[in-house]
Tab-separated table of C-alpha atoms in Angstrom:
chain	number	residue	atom	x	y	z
Y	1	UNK	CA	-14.741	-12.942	-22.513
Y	2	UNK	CA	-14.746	-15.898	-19.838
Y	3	UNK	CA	-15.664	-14.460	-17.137
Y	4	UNK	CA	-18.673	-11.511	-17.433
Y	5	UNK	CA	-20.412	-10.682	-14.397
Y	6	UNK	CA	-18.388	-11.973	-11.268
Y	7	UNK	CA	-18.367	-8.686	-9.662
Y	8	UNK	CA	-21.049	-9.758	-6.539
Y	9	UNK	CA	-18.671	-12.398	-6.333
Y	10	UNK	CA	-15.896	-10.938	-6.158
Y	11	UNK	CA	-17.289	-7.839	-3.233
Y	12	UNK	CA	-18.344	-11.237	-1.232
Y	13	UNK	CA	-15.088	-12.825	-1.375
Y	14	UNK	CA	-13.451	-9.468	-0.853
Y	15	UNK	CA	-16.169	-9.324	2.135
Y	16	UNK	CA	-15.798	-12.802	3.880
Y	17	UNK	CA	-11.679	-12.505	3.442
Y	18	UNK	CA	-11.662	-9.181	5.626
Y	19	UNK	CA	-14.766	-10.376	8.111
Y	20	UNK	CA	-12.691	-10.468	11.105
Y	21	UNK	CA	-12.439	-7.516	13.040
Y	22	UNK	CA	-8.907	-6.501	13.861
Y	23	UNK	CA	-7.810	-5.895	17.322
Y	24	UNK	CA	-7.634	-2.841	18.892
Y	25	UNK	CA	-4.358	-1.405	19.628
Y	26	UNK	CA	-3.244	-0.918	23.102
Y	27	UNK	CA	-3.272	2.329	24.441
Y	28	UNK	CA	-0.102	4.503	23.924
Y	29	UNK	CA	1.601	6.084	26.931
Y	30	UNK	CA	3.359	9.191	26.954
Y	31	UNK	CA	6.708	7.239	27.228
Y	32	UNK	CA	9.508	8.053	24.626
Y	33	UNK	CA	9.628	4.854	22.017
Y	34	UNK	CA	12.692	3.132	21.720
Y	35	UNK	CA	14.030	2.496	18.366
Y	36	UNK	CA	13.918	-0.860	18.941
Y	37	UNK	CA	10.092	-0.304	19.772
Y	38	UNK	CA	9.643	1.367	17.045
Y	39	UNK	CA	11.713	-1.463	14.291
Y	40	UNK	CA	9.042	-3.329	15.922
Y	41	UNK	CA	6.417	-1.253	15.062
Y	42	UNK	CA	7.147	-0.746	11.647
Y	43	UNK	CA	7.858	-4.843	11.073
Y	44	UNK	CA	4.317	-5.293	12.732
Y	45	UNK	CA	2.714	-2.909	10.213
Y	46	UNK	CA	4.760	-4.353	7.088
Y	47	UNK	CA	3.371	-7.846	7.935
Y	48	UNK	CA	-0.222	-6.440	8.418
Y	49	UNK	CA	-0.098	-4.781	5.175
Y	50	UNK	CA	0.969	-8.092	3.328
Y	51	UNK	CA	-1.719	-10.279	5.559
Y	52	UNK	CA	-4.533	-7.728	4.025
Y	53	UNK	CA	-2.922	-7.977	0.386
Y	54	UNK	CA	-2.505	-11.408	0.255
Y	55	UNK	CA	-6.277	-11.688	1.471
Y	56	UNK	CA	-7.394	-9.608	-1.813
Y	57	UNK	CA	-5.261	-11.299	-4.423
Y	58	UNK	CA	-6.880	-14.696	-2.822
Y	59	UNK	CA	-10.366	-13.204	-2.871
Y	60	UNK	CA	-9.519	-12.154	-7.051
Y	61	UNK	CA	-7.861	-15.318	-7.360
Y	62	UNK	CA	-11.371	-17.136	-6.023
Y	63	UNK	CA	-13.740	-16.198	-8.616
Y	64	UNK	CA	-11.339	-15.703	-11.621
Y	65	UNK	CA	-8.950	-18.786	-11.228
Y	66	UNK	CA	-5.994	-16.766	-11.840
Y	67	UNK	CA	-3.241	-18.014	-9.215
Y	68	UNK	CA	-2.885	-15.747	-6.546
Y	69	UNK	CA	1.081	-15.596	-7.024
Y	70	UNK	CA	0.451	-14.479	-10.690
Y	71	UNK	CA	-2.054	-11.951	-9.351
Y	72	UNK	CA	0.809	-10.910	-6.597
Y	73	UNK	CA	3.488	-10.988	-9.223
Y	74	UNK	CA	1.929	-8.516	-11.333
Y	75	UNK	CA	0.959	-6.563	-8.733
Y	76	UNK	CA	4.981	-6.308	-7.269
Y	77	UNK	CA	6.177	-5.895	-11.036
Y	78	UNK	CA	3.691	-2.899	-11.108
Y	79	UNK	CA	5.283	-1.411	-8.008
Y	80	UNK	CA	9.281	-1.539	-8.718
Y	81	UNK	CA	8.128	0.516	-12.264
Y	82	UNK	CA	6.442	3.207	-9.760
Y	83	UNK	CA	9.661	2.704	-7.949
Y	84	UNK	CA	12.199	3.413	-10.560
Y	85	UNK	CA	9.866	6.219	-12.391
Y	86	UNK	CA	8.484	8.038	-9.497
Y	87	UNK	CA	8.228	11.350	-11.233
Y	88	UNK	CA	6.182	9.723	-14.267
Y	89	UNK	CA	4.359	7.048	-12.416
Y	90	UNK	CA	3.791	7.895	-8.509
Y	91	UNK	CA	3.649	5.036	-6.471
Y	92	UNK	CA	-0.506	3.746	-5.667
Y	93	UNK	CA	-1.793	4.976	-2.361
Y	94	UNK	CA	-3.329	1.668	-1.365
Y	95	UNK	CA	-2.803	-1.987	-1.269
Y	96	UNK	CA	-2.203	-2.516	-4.571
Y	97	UNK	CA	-0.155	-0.759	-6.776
Y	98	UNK	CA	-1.617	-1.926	-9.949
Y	99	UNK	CA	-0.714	1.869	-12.406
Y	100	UNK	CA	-3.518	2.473	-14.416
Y	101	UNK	CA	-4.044	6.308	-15.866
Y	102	UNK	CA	-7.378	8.205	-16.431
Y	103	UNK	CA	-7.744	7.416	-19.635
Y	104	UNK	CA	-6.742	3.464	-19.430
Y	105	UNK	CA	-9.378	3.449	-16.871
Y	106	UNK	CA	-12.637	5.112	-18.482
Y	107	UNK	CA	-11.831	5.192	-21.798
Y	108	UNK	CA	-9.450	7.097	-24.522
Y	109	UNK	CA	-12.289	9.146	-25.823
Y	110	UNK	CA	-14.426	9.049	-22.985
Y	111	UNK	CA	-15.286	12.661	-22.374
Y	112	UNK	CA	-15.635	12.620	-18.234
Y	113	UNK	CA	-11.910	11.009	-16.470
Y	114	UNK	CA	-13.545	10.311	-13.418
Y	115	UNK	CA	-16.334	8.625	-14.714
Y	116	UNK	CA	-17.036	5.533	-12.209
Y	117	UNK	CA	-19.933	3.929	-15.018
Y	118	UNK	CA	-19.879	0.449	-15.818
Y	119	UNK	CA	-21.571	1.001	-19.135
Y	120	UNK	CA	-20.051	4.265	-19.893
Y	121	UNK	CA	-16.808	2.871	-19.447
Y	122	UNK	CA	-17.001	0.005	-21.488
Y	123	UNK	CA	-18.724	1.518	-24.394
Y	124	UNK	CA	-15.524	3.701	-24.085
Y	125	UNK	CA	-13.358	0.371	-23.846
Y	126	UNK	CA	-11.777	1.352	-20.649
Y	127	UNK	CA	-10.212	-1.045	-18.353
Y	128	UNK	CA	-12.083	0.111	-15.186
Y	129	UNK	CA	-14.211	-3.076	-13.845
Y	130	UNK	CA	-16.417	-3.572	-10.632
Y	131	UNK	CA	-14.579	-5.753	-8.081
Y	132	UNK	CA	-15.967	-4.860	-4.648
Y	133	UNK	CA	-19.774	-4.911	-5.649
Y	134	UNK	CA	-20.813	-1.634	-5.363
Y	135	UNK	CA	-22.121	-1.069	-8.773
Y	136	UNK	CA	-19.260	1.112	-9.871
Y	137	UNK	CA	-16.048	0.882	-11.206
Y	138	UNK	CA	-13.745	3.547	-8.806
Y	139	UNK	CA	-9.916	4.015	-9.298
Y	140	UNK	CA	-9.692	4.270	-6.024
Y	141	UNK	CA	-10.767	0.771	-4.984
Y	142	UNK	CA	-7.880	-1.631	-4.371
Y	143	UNK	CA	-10.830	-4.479	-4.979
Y	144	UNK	CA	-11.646	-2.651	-8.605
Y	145	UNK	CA	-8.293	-2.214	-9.562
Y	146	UNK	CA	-6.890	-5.423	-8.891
Y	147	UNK	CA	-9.884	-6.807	-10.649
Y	148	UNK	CA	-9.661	-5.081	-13.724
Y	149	UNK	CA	-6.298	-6.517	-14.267
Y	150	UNK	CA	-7.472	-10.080	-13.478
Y	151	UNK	CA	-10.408	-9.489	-16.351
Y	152	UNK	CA	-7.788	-8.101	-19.041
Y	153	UNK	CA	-5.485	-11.638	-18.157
Y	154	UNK	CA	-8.333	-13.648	-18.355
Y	155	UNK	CA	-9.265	-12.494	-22.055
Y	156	UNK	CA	-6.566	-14.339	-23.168
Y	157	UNK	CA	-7.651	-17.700	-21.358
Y	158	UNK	CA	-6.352	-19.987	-18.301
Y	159	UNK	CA	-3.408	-21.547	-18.914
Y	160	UNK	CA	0.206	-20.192	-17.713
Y	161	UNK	CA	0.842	-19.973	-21.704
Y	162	UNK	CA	-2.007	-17.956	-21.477
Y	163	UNK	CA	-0.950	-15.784	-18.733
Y	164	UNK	CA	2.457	-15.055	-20.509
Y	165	UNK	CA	0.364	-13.572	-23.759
Y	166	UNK	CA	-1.621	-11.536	-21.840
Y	167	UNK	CA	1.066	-10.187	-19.737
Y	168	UNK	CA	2.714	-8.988	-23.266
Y	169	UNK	CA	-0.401	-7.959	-24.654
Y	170	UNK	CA	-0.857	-5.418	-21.842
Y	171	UNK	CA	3.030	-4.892	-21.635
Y	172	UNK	CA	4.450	-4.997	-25.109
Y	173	UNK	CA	7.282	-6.028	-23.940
Y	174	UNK	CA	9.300	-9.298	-23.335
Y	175	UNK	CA	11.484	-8.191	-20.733
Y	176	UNK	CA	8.314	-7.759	-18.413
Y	177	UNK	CA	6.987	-10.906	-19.404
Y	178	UNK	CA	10.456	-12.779	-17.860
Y	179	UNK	CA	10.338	-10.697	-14.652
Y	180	UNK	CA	6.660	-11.177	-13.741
Y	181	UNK	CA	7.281	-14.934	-14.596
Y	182	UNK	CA	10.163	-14.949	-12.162
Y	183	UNK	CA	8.043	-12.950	-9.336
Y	184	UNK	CA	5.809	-15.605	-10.043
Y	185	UNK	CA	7.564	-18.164	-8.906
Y	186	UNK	CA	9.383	-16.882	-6.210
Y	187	UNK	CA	5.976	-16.855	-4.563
Y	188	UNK	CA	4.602	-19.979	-5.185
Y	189	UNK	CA	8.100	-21.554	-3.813
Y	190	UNK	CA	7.528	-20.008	-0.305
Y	191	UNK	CA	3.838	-19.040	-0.288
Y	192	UNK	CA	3.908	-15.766	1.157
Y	193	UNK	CA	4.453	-12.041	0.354
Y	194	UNK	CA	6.686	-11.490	3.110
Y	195	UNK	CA	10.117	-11.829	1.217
Y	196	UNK	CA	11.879	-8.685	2.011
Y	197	UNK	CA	14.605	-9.393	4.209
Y	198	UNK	CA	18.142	-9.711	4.263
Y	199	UNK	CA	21.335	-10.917	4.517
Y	200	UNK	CA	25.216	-9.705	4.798
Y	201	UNK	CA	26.694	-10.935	1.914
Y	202	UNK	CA	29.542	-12.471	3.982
Y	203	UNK	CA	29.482	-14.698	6.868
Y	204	UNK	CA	29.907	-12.311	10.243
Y	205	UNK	CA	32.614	-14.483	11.596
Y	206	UNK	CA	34.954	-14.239	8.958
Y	207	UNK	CA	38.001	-12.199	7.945
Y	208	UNK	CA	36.513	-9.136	5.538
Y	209	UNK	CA	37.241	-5.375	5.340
Y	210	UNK	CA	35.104	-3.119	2.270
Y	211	UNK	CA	34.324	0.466	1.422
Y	212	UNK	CA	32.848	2.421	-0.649
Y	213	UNK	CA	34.178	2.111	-4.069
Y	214	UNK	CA	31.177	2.769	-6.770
Y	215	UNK	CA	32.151	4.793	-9.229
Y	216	UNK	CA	35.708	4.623	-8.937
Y	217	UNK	CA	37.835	4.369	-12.375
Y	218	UNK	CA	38.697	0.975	-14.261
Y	219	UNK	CA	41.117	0.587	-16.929
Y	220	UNK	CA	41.124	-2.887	-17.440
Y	221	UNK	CA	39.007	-3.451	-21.113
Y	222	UNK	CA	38.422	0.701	-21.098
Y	223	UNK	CA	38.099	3.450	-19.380
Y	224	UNK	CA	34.859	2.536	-17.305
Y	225	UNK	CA	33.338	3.192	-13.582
Y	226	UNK	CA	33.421	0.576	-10.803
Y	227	UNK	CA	29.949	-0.651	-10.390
Y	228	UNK	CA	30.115	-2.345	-7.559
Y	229	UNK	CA	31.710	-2.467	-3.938
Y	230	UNK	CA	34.873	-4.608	-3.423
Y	231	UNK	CA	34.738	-7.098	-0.112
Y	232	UNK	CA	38.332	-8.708	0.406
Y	233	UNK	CA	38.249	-11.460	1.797
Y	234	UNK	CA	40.567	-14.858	1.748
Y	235	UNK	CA	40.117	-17.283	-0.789
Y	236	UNK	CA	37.753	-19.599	-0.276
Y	237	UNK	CA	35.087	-17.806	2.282
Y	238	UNK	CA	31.818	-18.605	1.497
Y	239	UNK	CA	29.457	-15.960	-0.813
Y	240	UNK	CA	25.746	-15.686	0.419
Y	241	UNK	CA	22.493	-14.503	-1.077
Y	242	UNK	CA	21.197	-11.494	-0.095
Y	243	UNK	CA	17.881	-11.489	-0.404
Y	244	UNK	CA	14.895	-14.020	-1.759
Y	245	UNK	CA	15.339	-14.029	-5.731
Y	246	UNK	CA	15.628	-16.465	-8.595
Y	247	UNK	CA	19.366	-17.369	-10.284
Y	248	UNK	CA	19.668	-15.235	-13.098
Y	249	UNK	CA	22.549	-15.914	-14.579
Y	250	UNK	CA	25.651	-18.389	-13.577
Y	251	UNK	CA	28.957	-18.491	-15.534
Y	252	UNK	CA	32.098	-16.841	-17.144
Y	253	UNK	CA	32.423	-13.663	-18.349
Y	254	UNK	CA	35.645	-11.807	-19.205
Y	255	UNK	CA	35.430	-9.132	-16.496
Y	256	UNK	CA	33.957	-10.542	-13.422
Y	257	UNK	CA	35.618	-13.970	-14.303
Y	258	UNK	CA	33.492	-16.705	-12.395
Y	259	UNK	CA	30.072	-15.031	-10.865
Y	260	UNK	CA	26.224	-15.682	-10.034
Y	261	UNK	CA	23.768	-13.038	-10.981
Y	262	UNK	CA	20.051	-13.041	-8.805
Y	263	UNK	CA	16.956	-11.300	-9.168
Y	264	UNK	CA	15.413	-9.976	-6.491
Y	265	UNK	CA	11.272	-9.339	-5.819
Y	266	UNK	CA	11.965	-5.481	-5.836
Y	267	UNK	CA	13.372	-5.901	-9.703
Y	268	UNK	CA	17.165	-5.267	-8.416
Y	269	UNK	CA	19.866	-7.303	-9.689
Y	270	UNK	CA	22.812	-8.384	-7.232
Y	271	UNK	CA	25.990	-9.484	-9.027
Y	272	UNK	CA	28.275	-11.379	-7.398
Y	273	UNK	CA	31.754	-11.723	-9.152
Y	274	UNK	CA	35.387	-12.862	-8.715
Y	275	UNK	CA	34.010	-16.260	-7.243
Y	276	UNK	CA	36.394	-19.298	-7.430
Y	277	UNK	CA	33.683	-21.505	-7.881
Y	278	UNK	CA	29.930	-21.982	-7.498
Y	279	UNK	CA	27.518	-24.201	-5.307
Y	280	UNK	CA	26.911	-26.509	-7.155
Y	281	UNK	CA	23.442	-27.205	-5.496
Y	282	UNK	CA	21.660	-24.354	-7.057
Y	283	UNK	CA	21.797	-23.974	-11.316
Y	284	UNK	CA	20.003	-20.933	-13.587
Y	285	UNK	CA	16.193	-20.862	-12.286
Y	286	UNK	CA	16.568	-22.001	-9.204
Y	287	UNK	CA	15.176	-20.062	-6.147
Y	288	UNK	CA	17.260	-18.955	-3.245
Y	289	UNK	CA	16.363	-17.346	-0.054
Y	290	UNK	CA	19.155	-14.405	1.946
Y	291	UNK	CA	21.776	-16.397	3.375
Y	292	UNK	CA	22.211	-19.470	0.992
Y	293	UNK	CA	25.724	-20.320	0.226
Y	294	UNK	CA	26.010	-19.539	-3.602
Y	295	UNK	CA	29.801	-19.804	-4.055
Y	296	UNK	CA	32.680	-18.740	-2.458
Y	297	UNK	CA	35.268	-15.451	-3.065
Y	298	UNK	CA	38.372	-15.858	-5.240
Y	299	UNK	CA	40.094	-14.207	-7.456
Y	300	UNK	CA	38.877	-14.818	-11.565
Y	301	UNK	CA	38.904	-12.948	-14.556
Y	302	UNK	CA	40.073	-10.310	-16.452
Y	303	UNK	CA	40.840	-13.149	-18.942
Y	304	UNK	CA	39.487	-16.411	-20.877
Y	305	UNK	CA	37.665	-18.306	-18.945
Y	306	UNK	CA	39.692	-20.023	-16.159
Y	307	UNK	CA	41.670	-16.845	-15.524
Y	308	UNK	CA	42.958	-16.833	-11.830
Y	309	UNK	CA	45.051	-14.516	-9.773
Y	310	UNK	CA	45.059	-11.576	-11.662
Y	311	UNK	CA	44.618	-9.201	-8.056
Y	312	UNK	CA	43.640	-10.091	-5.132
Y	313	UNK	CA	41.151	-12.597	-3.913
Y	314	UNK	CA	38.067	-10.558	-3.140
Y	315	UNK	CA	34.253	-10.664	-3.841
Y	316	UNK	CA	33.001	-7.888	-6.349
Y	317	UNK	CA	29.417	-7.285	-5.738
Y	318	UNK	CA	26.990	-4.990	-7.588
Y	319	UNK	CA	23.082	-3.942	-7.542
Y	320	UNK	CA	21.394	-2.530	-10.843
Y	321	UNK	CA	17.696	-1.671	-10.829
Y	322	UNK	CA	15.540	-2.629	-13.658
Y	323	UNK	CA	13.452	-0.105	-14.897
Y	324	UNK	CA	11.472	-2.279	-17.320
Y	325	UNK	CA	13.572	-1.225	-20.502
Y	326	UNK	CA	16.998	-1.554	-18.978
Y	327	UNK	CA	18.859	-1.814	-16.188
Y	328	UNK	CA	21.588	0.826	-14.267
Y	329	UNK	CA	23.771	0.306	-11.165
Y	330	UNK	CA	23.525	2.087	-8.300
Y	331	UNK	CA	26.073	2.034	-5.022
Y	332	UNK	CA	25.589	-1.013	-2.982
Y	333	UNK	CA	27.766	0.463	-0.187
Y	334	UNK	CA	24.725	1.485	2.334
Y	335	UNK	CA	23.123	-1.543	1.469
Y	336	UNK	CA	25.843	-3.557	2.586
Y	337	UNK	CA	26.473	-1.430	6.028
Y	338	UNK	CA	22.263	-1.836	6.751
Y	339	UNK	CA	22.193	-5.754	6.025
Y	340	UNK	CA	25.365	-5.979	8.350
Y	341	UNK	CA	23.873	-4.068	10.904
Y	342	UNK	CA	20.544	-5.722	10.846
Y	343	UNK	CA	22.166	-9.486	10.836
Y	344	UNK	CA	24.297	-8.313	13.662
Y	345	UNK	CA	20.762	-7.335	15.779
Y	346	UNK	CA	19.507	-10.591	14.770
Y	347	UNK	CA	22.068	-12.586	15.929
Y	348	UNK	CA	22.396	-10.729	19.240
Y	349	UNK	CA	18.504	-11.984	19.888
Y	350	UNK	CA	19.322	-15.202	19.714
């Protein structure tokens, strides 16, 4: 064990980080909010949340050494499986969203679930650690939980070798060790947690038309289900990111001919196919943030690599959500409409 008994440190980083007082809210009138009031709202609230988790993983990140985006990309990995099993897994009420069950916590044969014990709980081998300083290891705390998983990462030592072991020692799993690396460094590359907007996939000022088309029939290579919404556009009009992610994949493959696949911080995939070529400015691994310019709409595949023209130049564009042992579409068509929408109001602003 490196680090032992950093829990006093830990409650006074946790301490000093939320010291200032926050300021009070102006007093409501009986006036009817606005929707745009209330967008406003809601953004204002998003960023406060992320100001207060950033704080704690920076406070954990203090006194165990373990980068705060590692501590952050854990932390989001953690909340897109609560996401995608809801039922099994219910999302954390709190900051963090760290899953850890009763037993994980105090102990497979401890005898009491809700035991809050330091030395109960680790003669019992449970996870559960002090991290605010109050002598007791609670569930509960956001400071305790994230701190528990910083002490289980730092078992297996310092280095970012080190961090991928432990990440598969707790996971088992290989696939999670890839996505929390990727999370990882999405966040160092822009040094902030709030990453969660978007983009329309097109430029507004060009020539487009789409609808909803998931789950339509295919024929071409067997009977299969469109995954995906079809944007015509002419040959040649740029294709943007969506959202912040990493470059997943970038090539040929037989049905969706030249296309880009990204990774986004809520574990969704967004495949963009069809493309007649790619930007050559970004490669596999690089980062990209909702608007970049990865490659432009044509009209490859269905074929060897090369294959042009076989329909109509258009942009094929899919979203599959990872559930941490594989992956399923869903329809992209609301998506789409929302991101338009929203760039529209943003542009209007200006």
């Amino acid at each position: 064990m490196l680090i032992k008994s950093i829990s006093w440190a830990v409650a006074a980083a946790v301490v000093l980080a939320s010291a200032q007082p926050a300021a009070a809210a102006p007093a409501k009138t009986a006036a009817i909010i606005t929707p745009a009031e209330k967008a406003r709202e809601a953004r204002q609230s998003m960023l406060d949340t992320f100001t207060e988790r950033k704080a704690l993983y920076d406070s954990i990140s203090a006194v165990t050494g373990i980068p705060w985006h590692h501590l952050a990309a854990v932390d989001q990995y953690e909340r897109t499986l609560s996401i995608a099993h809801p039922k099994t897994r219910p999302l954390r009420d709190g900051l963090i969203a760290i899953h850890f069950t009763e037993y994980q916590w105090v102990g497979f044969l401890n005898p009491n679930p809700e035991d809050t014990n330091l030395a109960s709980i680790r003669l019992f081998n449970g996870i559960g650690r002090d991290g605010d300083g109050d002598g007791r290891a609670d569930r509960r705390s956001d400071a305790d939980v994230l701190y528990s998983m910083a002490e289980f990462l730092l078992q297996h030592g310092t280095s970012a070798a080190d961090f991928d072991i432990a990440v598969w020692a707790y996971y088992q799993n290989d696939r999670s060790v890839k996505r929390i690396r990727q999370f990882a460094k999405i966040y160092a590359a822009f040094g902030t947690l709030d990453l969660h907007r978007h983009s329309f996939i097109l430029p507004l000022g060009s020539d487009y038309s789409y609808r909803s088309t998931w789950g339509a029939a295919r024929s071409y290579g067997g009977y299969r289900i469109h995954e995906g919404t079809d944007l015509f556009a002419h040959h040649g009009v740029p294709v943007r990111s969506a959202a912040y992610g990493i470059v997943e994949v970038m090539g040929w493959n037989r049905y969706g001919g030249w296309r880009v696949g990204i990774r986004d911080l809520n574990n969704v995939y967004h495949y963009y196919a069809h493309l007649s070529g790619f930007n050559k400015k970004f490669k596999e691994g690089d980062i990209v943030k909702p608007g970049d310019v990865i490659g432009w709409v044509g009209s490859s595949g269905y074929g060897k690599p090369g294959t042009q023209g076989k329909f109509p130049p258009h942009l094929h564009y899919g979203l599959y959500r990872d559930n941490g042992l594989t992956e399923w579409s869903f329809d992209p068509y609301p998506h789409l409409r929302k991101w338009e929408r929203e760039e529209r109001k943003r542009r209007a602003k200006k």
